[in-house]
CSV table of C-alpha atoms in Angstrom, one decimal:
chain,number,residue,atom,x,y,z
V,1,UNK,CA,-30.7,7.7,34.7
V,2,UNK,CA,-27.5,8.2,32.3
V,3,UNK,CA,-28.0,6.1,29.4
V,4,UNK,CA,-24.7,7.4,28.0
V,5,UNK,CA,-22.7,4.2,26.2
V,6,UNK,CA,-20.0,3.7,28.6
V,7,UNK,CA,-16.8,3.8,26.4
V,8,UNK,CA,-13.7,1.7,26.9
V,9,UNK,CA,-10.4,2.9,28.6
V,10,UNK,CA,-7.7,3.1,26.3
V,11,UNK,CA,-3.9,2.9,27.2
V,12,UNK,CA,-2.0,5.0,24.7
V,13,UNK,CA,2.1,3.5,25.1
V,14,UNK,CA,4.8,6.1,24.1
V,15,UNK,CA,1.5,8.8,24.0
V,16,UNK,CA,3.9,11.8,24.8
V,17,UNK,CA,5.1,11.3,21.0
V,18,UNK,CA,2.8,13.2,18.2
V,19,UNK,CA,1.1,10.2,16.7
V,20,UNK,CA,0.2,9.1,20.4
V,21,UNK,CA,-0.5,12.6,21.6
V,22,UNK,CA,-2.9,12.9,18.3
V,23,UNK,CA,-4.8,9.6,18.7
V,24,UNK,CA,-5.1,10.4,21.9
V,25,UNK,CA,-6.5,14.1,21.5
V,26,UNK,CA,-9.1,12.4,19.2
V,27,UNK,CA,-10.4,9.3,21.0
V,28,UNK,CA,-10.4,11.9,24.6
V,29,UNK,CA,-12.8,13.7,22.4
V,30,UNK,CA,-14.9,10.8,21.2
V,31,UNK,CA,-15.5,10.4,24.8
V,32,UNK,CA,-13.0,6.9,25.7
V,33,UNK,CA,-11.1,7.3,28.6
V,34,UNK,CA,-7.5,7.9,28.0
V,35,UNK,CA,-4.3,7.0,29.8
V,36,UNK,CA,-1.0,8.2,28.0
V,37,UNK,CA,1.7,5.9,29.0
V,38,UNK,CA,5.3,6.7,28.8
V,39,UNK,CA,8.6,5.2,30.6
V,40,UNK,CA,8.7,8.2,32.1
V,41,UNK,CA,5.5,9.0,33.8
V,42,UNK,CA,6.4,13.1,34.5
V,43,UNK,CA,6.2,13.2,30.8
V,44,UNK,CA,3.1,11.0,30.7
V,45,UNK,CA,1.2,13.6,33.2
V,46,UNK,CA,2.3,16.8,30.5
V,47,UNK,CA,1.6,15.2,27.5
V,48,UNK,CA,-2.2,14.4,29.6
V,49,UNK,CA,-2.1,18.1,30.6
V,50,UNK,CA,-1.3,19.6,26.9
V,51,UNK,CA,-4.4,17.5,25.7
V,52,UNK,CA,-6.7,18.5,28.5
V,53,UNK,CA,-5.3,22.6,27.8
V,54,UNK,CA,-7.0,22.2,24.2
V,55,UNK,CA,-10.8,19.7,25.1
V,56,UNK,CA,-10.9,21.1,28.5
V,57,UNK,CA,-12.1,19.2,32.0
V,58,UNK,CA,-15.3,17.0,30.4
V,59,UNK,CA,-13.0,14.6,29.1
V,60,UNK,CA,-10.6,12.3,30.9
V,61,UNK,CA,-7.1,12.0,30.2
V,62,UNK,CA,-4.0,10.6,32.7
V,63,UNK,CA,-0.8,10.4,32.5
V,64,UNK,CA,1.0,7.1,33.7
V,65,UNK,CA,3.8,4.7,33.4
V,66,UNK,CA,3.6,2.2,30.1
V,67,UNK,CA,2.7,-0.6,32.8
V,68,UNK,CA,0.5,1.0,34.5
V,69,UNK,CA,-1.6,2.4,31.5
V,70,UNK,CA,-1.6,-1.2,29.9
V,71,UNK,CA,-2.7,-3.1,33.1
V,72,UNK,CA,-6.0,-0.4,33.9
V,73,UNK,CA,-7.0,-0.4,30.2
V,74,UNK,CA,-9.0,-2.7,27.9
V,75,UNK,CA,-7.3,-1.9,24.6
V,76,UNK,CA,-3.6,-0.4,24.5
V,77,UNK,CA,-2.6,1.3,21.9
V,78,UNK,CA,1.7,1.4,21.1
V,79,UNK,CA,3.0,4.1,20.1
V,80,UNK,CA,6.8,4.4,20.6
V,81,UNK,CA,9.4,4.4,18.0
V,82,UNK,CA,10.4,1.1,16.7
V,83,UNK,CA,13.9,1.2,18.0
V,84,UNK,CA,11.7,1.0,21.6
V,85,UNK,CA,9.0,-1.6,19.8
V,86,UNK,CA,10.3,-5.0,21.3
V,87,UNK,CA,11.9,-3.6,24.8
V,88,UNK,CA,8.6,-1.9,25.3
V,89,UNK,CA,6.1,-5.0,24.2
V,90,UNK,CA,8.1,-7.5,27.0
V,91,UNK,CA,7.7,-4.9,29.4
V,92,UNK,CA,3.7,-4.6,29.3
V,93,UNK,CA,3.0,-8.3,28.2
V,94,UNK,CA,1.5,-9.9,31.1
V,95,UNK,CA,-1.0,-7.2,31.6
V,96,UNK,CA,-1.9,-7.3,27.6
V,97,UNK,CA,-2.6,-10.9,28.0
V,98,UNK,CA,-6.4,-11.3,26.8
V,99,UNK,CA,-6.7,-7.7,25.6
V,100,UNK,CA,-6.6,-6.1,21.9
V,101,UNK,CA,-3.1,-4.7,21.0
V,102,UNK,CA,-3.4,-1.5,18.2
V,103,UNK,CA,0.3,-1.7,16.8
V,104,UNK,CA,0.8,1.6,15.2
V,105,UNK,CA,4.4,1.6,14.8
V,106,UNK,CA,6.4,1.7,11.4
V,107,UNK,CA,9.6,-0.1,11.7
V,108,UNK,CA,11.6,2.6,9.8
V,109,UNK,CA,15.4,1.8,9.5
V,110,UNK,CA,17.2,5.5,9.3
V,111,UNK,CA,18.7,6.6,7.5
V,112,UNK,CA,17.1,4.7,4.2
V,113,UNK,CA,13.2,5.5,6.0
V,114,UNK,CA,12.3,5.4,2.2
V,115,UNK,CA,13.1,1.8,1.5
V,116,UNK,CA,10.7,-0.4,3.1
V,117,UNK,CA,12.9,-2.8,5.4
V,118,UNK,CA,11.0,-5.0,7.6
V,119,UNK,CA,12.0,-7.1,10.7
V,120,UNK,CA,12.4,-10.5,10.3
V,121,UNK,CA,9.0,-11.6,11.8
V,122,UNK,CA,7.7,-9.8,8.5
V,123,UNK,CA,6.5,-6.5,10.2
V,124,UNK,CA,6.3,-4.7,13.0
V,125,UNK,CA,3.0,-6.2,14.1
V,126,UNK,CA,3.5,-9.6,13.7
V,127,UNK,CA,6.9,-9.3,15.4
V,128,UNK,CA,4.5,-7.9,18.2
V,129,UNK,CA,2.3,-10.9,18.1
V,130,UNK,CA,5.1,-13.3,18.3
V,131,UNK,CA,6.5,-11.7,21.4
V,132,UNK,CA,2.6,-11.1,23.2
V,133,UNK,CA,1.3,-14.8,22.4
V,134,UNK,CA,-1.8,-16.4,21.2
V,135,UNK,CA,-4.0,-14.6,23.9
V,136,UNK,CA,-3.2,-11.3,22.8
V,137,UNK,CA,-4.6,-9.9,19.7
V,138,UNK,CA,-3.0,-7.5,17.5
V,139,UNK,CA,-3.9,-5.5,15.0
V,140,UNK,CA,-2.0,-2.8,12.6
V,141,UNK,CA,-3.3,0.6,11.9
V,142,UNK,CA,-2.9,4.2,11.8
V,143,UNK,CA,0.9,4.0,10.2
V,144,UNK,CA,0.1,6.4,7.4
V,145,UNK,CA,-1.6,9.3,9.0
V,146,UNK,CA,0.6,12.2,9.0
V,147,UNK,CA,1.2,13.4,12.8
V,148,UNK,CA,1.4,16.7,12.2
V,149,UNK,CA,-2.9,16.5,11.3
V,150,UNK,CA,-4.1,14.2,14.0
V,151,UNK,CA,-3.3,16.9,16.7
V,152,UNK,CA,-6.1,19.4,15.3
V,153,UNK,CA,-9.7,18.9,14.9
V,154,UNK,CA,-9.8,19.2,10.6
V,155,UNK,CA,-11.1,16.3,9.1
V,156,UNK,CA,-7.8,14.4,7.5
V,157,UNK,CA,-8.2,13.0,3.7
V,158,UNK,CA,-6.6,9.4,4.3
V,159,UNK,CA,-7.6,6.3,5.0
V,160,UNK,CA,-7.0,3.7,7.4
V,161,UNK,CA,-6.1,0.1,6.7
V,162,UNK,CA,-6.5,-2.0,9.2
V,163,UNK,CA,-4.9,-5.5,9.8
V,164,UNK,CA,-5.1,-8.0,12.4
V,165,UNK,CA,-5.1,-11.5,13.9
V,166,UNK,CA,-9.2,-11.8,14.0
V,167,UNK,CA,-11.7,-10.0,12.3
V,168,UNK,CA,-13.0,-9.0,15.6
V,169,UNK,CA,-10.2,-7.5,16.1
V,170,UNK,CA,-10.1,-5.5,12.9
V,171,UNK,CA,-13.6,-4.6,13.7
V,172,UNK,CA,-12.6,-3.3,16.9
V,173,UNK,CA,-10.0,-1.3,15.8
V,174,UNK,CA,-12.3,0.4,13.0
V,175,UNK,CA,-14.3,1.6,15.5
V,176,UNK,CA,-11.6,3.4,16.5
V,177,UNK,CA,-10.8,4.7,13.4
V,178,UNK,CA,-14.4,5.9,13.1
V,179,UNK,CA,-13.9,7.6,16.6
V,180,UNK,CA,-10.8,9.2,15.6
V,181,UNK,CA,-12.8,10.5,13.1
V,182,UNK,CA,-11.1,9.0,9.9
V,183,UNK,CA,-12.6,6.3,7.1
V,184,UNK,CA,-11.1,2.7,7.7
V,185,UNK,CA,-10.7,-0.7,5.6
V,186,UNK,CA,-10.9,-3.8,6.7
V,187,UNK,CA,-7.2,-4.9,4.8
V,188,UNK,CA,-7.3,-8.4,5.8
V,189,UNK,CA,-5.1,-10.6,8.3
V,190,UNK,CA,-1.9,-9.6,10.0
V,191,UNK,CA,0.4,-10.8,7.3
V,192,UNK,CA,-0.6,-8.0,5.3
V,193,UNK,CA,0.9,-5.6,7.7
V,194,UNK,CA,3.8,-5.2,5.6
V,195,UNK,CA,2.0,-3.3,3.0
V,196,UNK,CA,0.1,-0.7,5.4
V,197,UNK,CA,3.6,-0.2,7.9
V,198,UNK,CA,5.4,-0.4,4.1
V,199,UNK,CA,3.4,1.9,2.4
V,200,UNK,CA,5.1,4.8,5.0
V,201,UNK,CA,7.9,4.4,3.2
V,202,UNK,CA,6.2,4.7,-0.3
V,203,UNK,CA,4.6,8.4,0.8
V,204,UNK,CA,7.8,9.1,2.2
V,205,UNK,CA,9.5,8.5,-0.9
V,206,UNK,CA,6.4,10.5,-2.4
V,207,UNK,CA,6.7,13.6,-0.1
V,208,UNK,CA,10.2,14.1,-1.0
V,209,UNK,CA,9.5,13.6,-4.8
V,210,UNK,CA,6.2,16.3,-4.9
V,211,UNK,CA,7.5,18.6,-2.1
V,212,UNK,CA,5.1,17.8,0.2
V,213,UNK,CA,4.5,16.6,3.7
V,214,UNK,CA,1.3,14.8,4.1
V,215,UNK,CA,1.2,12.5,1.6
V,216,UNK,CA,-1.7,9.9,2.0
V,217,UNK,CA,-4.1,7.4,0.4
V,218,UNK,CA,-7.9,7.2,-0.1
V,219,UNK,CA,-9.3,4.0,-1.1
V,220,UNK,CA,-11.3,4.5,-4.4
V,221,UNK,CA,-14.1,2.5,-7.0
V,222,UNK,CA,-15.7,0.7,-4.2
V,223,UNK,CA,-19.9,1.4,-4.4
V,224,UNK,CA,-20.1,3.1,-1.3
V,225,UNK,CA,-18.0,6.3,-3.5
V,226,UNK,CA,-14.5,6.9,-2.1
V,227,UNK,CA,-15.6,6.4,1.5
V,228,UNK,CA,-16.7,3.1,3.2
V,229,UNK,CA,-17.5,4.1,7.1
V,230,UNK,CA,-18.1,1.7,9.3
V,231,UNK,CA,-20.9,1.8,12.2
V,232,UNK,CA,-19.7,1.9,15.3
Q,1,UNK,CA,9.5,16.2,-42.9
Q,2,UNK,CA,8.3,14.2,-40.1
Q,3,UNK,CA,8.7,15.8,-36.9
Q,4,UNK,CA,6.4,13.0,-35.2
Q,5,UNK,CA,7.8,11.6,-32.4
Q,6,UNK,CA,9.4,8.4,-32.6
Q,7,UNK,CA,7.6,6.1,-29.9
Q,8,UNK,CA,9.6,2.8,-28.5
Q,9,UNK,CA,8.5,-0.6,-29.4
Q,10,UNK,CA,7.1,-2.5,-26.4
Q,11,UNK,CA,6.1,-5.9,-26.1
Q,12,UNK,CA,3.4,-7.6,-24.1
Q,13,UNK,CA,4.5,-10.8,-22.8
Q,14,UNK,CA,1.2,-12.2,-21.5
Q,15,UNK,CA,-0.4,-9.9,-23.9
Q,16,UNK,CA,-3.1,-12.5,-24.3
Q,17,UNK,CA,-4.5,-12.0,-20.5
Q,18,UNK,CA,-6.8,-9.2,-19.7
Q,19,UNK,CA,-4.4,-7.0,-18.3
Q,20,UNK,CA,-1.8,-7.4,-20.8
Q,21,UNK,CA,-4.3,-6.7,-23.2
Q,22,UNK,CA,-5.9,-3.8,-21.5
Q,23,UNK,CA,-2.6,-2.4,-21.2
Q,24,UNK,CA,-1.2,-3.2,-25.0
Q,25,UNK,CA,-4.6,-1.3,-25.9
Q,26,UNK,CA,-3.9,2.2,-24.1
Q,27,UNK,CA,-0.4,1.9,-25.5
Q,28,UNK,CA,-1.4,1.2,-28.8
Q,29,UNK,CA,-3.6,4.6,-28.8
Q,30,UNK,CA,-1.2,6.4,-27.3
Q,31,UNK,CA,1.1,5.5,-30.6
Q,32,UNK,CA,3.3,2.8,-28.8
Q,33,UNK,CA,3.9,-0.1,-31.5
Q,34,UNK,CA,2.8,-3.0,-29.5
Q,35,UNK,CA,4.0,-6.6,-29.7
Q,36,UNK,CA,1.8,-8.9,-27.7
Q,37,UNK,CA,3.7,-12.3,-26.6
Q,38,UNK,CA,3.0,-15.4,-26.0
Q,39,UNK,CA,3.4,-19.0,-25.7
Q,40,UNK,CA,1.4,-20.1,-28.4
Q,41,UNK,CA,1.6,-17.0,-31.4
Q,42,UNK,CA,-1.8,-17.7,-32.4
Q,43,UNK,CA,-3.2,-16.7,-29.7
Q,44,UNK,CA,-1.3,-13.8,-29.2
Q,45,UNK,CA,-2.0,-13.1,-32.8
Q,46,UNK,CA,-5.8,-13.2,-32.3
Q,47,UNK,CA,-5.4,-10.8,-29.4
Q,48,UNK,CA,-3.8,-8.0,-31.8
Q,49,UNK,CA,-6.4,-8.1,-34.1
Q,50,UNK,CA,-9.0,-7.6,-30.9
Q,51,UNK,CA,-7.1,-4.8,-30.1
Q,52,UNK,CA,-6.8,-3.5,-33.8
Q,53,UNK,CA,-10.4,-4.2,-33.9
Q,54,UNK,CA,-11.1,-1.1,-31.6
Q,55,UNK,CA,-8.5,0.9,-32.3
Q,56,UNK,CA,-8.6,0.9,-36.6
Q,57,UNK,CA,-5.7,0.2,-38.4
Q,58,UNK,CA,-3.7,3.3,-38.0
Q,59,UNK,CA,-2.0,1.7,-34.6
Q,60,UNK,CA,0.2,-1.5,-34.6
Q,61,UNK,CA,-0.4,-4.0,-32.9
Q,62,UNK,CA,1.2,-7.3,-33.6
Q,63,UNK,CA,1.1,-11.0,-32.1
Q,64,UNK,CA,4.0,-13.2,-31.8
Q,65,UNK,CA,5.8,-15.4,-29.3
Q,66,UNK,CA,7.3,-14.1,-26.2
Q,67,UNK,CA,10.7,-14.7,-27.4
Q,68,UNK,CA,10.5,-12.6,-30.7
Q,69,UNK,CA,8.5,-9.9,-28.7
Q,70,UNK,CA,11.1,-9.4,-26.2
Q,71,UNK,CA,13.6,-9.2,-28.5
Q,72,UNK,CA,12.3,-6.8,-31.3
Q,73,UNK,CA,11.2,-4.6,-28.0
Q,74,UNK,CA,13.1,-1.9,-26.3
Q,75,UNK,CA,10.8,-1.9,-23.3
Q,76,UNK,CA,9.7,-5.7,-22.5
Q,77,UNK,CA,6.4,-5.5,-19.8
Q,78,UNK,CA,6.1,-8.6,-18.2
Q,79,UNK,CA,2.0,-9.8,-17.7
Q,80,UNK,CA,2.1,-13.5,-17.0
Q,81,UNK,CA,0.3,-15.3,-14.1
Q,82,UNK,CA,2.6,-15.9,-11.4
Q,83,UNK,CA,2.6,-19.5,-12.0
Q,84,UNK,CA,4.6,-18.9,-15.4
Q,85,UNK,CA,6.6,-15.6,-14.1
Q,86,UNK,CA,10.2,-17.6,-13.7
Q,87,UNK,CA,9.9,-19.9,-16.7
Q,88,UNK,CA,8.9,-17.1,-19.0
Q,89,UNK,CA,11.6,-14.7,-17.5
Q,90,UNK,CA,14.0,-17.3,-18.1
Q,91,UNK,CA,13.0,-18.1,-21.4
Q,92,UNK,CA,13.2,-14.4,-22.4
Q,93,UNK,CA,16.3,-13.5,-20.2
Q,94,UNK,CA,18.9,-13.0,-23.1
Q,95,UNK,CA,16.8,-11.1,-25.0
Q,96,UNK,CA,16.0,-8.7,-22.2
Q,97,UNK,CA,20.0,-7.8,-21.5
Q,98,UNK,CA,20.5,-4.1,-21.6
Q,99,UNK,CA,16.6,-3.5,-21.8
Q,100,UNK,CA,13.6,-2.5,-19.5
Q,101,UNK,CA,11.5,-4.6,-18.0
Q,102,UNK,CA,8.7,-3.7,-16.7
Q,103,UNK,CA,7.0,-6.6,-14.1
Q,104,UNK,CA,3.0,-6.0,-14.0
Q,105,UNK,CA,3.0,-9.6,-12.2
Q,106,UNK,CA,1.0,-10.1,-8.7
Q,107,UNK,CA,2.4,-13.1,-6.9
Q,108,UNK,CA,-0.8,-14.0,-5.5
Q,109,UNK,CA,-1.3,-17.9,-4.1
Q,110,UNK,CA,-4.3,-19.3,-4.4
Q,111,UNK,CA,-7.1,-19.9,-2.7
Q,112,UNK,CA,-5.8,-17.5,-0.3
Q,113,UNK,CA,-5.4,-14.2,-2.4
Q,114,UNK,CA,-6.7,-12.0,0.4
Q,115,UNK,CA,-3.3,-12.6,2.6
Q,116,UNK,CA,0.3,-11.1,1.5
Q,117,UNK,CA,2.2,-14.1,0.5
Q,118,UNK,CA,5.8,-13.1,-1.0
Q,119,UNK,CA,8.4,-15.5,-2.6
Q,120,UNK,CA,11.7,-15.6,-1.4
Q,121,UNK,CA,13.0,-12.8,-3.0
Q,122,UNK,CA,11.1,-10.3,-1.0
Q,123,UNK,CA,8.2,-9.4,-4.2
Q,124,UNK,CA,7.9,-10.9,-7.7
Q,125,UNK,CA,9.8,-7.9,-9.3
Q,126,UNK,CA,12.8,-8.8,-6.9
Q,127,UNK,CA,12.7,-12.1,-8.2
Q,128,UNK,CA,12.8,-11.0,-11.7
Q,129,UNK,CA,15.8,-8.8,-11.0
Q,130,UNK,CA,17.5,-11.9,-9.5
Q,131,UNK,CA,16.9,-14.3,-12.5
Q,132,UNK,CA,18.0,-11.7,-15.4
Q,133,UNK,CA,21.1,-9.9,-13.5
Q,134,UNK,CA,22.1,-6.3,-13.2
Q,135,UNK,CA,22.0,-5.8,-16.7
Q,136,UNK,CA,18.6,-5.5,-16.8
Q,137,UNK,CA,16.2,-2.5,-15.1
Q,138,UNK,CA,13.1,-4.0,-13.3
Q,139,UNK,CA,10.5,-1.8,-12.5
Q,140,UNK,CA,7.0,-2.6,-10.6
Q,141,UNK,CA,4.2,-1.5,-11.8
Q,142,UNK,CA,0.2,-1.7,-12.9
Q,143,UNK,CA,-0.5,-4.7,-10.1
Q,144,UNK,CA,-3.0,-2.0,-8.3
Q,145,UNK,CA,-5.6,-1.6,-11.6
Q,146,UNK,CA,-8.1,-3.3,-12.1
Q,147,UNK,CA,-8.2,-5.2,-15.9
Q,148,UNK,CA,-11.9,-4.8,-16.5
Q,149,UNK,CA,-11.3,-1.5,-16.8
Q,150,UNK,CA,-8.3,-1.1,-18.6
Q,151,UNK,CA,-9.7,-2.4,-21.8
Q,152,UNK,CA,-12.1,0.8,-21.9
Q,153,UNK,CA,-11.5,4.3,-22.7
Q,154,UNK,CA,-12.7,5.7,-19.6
Q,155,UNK,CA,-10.9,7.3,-17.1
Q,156,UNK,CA,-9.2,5.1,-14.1
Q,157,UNK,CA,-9.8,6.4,-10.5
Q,158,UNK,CA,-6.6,4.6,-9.4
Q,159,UNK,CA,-3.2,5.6,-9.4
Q,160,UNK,CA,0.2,3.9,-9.8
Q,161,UNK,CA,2.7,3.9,-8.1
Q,162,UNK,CA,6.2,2.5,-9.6
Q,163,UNK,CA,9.0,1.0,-8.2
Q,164,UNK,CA,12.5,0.1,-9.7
Q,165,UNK,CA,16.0,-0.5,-9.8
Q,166,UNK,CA,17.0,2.8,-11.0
Q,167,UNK,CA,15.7,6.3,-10.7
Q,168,UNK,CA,16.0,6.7,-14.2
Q,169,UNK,CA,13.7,2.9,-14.9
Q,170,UNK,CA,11.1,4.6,-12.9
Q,171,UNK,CA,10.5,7.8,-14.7
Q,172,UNK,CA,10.9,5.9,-17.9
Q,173,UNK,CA,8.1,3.9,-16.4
Q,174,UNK,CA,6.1,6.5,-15.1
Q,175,UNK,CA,5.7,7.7,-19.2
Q,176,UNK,CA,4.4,4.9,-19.9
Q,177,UNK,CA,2.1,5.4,-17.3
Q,178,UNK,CA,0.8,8.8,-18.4
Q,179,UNK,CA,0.5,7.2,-21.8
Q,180,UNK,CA,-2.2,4.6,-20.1
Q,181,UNK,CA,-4.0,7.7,-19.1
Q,182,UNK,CA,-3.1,7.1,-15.3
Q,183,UNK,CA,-1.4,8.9,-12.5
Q,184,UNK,CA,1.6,7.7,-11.5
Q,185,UNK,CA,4.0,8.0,-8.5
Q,186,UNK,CA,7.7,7.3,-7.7
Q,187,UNK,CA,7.6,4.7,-4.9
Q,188,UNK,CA,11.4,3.8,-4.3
Q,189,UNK,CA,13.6,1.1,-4.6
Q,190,UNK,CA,12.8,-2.4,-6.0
Q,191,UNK,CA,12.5,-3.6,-2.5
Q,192,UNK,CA,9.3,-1.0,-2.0
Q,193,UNK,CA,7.5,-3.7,-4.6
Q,194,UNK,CA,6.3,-5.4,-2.1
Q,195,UNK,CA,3.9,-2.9,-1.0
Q,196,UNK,CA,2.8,-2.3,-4.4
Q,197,UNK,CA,2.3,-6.5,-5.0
Q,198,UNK,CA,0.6,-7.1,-1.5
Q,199,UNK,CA,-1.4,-4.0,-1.8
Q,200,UNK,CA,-3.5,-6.3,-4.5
Q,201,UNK,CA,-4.5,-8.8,-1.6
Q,202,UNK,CA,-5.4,-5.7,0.5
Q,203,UNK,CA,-7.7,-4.3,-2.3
Q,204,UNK,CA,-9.1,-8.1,-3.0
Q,205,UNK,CA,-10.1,-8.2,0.7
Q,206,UNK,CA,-11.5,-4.4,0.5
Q,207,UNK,CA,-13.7,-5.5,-2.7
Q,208,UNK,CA,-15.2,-8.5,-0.4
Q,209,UNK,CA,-15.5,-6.5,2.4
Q,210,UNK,CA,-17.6,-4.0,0.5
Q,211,UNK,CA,-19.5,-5.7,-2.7
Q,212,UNK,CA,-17.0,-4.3,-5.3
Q,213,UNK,CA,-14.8,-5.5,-7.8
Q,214,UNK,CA,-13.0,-2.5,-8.6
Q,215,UNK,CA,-11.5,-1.5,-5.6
Q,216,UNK,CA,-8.0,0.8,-6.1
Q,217,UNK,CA,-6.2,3.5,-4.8
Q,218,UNK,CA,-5.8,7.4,-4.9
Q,219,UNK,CA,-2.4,9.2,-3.4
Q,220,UNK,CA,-3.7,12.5,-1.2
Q,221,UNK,CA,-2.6,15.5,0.5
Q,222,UNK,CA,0.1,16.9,-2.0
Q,223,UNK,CA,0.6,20.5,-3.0
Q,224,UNK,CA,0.0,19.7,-6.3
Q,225,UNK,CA,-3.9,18.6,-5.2
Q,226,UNK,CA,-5.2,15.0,-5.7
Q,227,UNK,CA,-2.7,13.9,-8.6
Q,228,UNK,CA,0.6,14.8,-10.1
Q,229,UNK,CA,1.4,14.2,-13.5
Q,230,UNK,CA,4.8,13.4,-14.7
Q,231,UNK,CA,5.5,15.6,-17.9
Q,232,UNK,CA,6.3,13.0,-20.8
């Protein structure tokens, strides 16, 4: 008899883009079942193929349109750059409707990506939760993980914050965190978005000032030392 | 001859709380002369000679009002509760022309300090800038530390990060910084301040989450290794 936990299917929206196509990669090899969504599905199917080429055949990864990925999964991750955020959200938000929505994007304004400038909703992920509803909820995470690290299997020294409209949602999304194999935070309800999609800017502005690129925070002085995991 | 080092003269206004005080006392070691404001200049006296108290009498540390601080200062750091942070910026405002000022405030609204709650202005240190004009440099600052361990001589596991009006404000900042014996980072523009402000609630809801009180920050994954010290 398999006693293996059966994992949930998640829908990764604008997955052919590197922070997609990383979270991806690392919840495939946690073992969830992966669908990368994309407007364009021939990208979707590559993108599924370039992350199969590096775990190989035991894990399961599709390619598929954004709707199509968001109506077969149980949590749907989006992805896509915020210039795509709300045209994207209207387009998937009947099948979202009692699911968990992981907002990931960072509402960057180019060409001033290092002054924090968000929408009028307050951020990214409550302007998501305003256009989903009260049956969906949302939470905010992963916005200051560098891209270029989540594509490779080295452990990745920052930390996730996590906002959202529930703390069941927040707990939820942790265990994703956990499965992606990074430390998270609970950081409270969705209002505080604006600091974790804000604080992009911040290591942005940080990056440019040291010379480097992957800038990132750990959360420090709790009594757990500098990491806090949560059980999944 | 003297070839000592001149140090500006900054005043406290607030210098009475705990991290006013914690603050004036790193300065005051770090041979700053410190003027500690406040309303009442008895109180703000009797919080000098706490701080001369540890430090001996070769530092100075004087109590006054808020008004006289701010103007025998050259750098003015602003450390009131939110509640008074327009009515003492007001009160101070012509005294501050042509000056730094340095806004430590946290705009938190009770009960519910776990949730990002900004005024109008977009962060407190905007709202400074808007009530003294653009003869004054507003940096944000300090908001991330927690006060029970400022008035030690330990080291701080939490950086700063430091926003402002001017590129120049923030590096003058950042000294002042390295003088506290922290780590400081440039952040950006004023309008960044809100990350730095609301990051307070998300270290409040991190300290619940996890049984600690002194929850802070550390900025990762730059060439220069876990922090980056500005040379005074």
């Amino acid at each position: 008899m398999d006693t293996a936990p059966v994992l949930s299917t998640i829908a990764v929206l604008g997955g052919t883009g590197k922070e997609g196509k990383g979270l991806a990669y690392r919840w495939a090899k946690a073992g969830y079942r992966i669908l990368i969504g994309s407007r364009n599905p021939e990208k979707a199917r590559a993108a599924a193929l370039e992350v199969l080429g590096l775990l190989g055949d035991k894990v399961f990864v599709e390619g598929t349109t954004n709707t199509r990925a968001a109506e077969l999964a149980e949590i749907v991750v989006l992805a896509v750059p915020y210039a795509a955020h709300r045209e994207t959200l209207e387009s998937v938000s009947e099948a979202l409707q009692g699911k968990l929505l992981v907002d990931v994007t960072v509402p960057l304004v180019p060409p001033k990506v290092t002054k924090v400038q968000m929408p009028p909703a307050g951020s990214a992920a409550q302007e998501a939760h305003a256009i989903l509803g009260q049956n969906v909820q949302v939470t905010s995470a992963f916005q200051n993980i560098s891209h270029e690290l989540l594509f490779h299997p080295e452990p990745i020294e920052c930390d996730v914050l996590v906002t959202g409209t529930s703390k069941e949602a927040r707990q939820e999304t942790l265990k994703l965190v956990v499965a992606a194999g990074l430390t998270g935070w609970d950081a409270g309800p969705i209002e505080n978005s604006v600091v974790i999609e804000g604080l992009t800017s911040v290591l942005i502005n940080i990056n440019r000032e040291s010379g480097s690129t992957n800038a990132g925070i750990k959360i420090t002085g709790t009594h757990s030392g500098s990491t806090h995991y949560i059980a999944l």
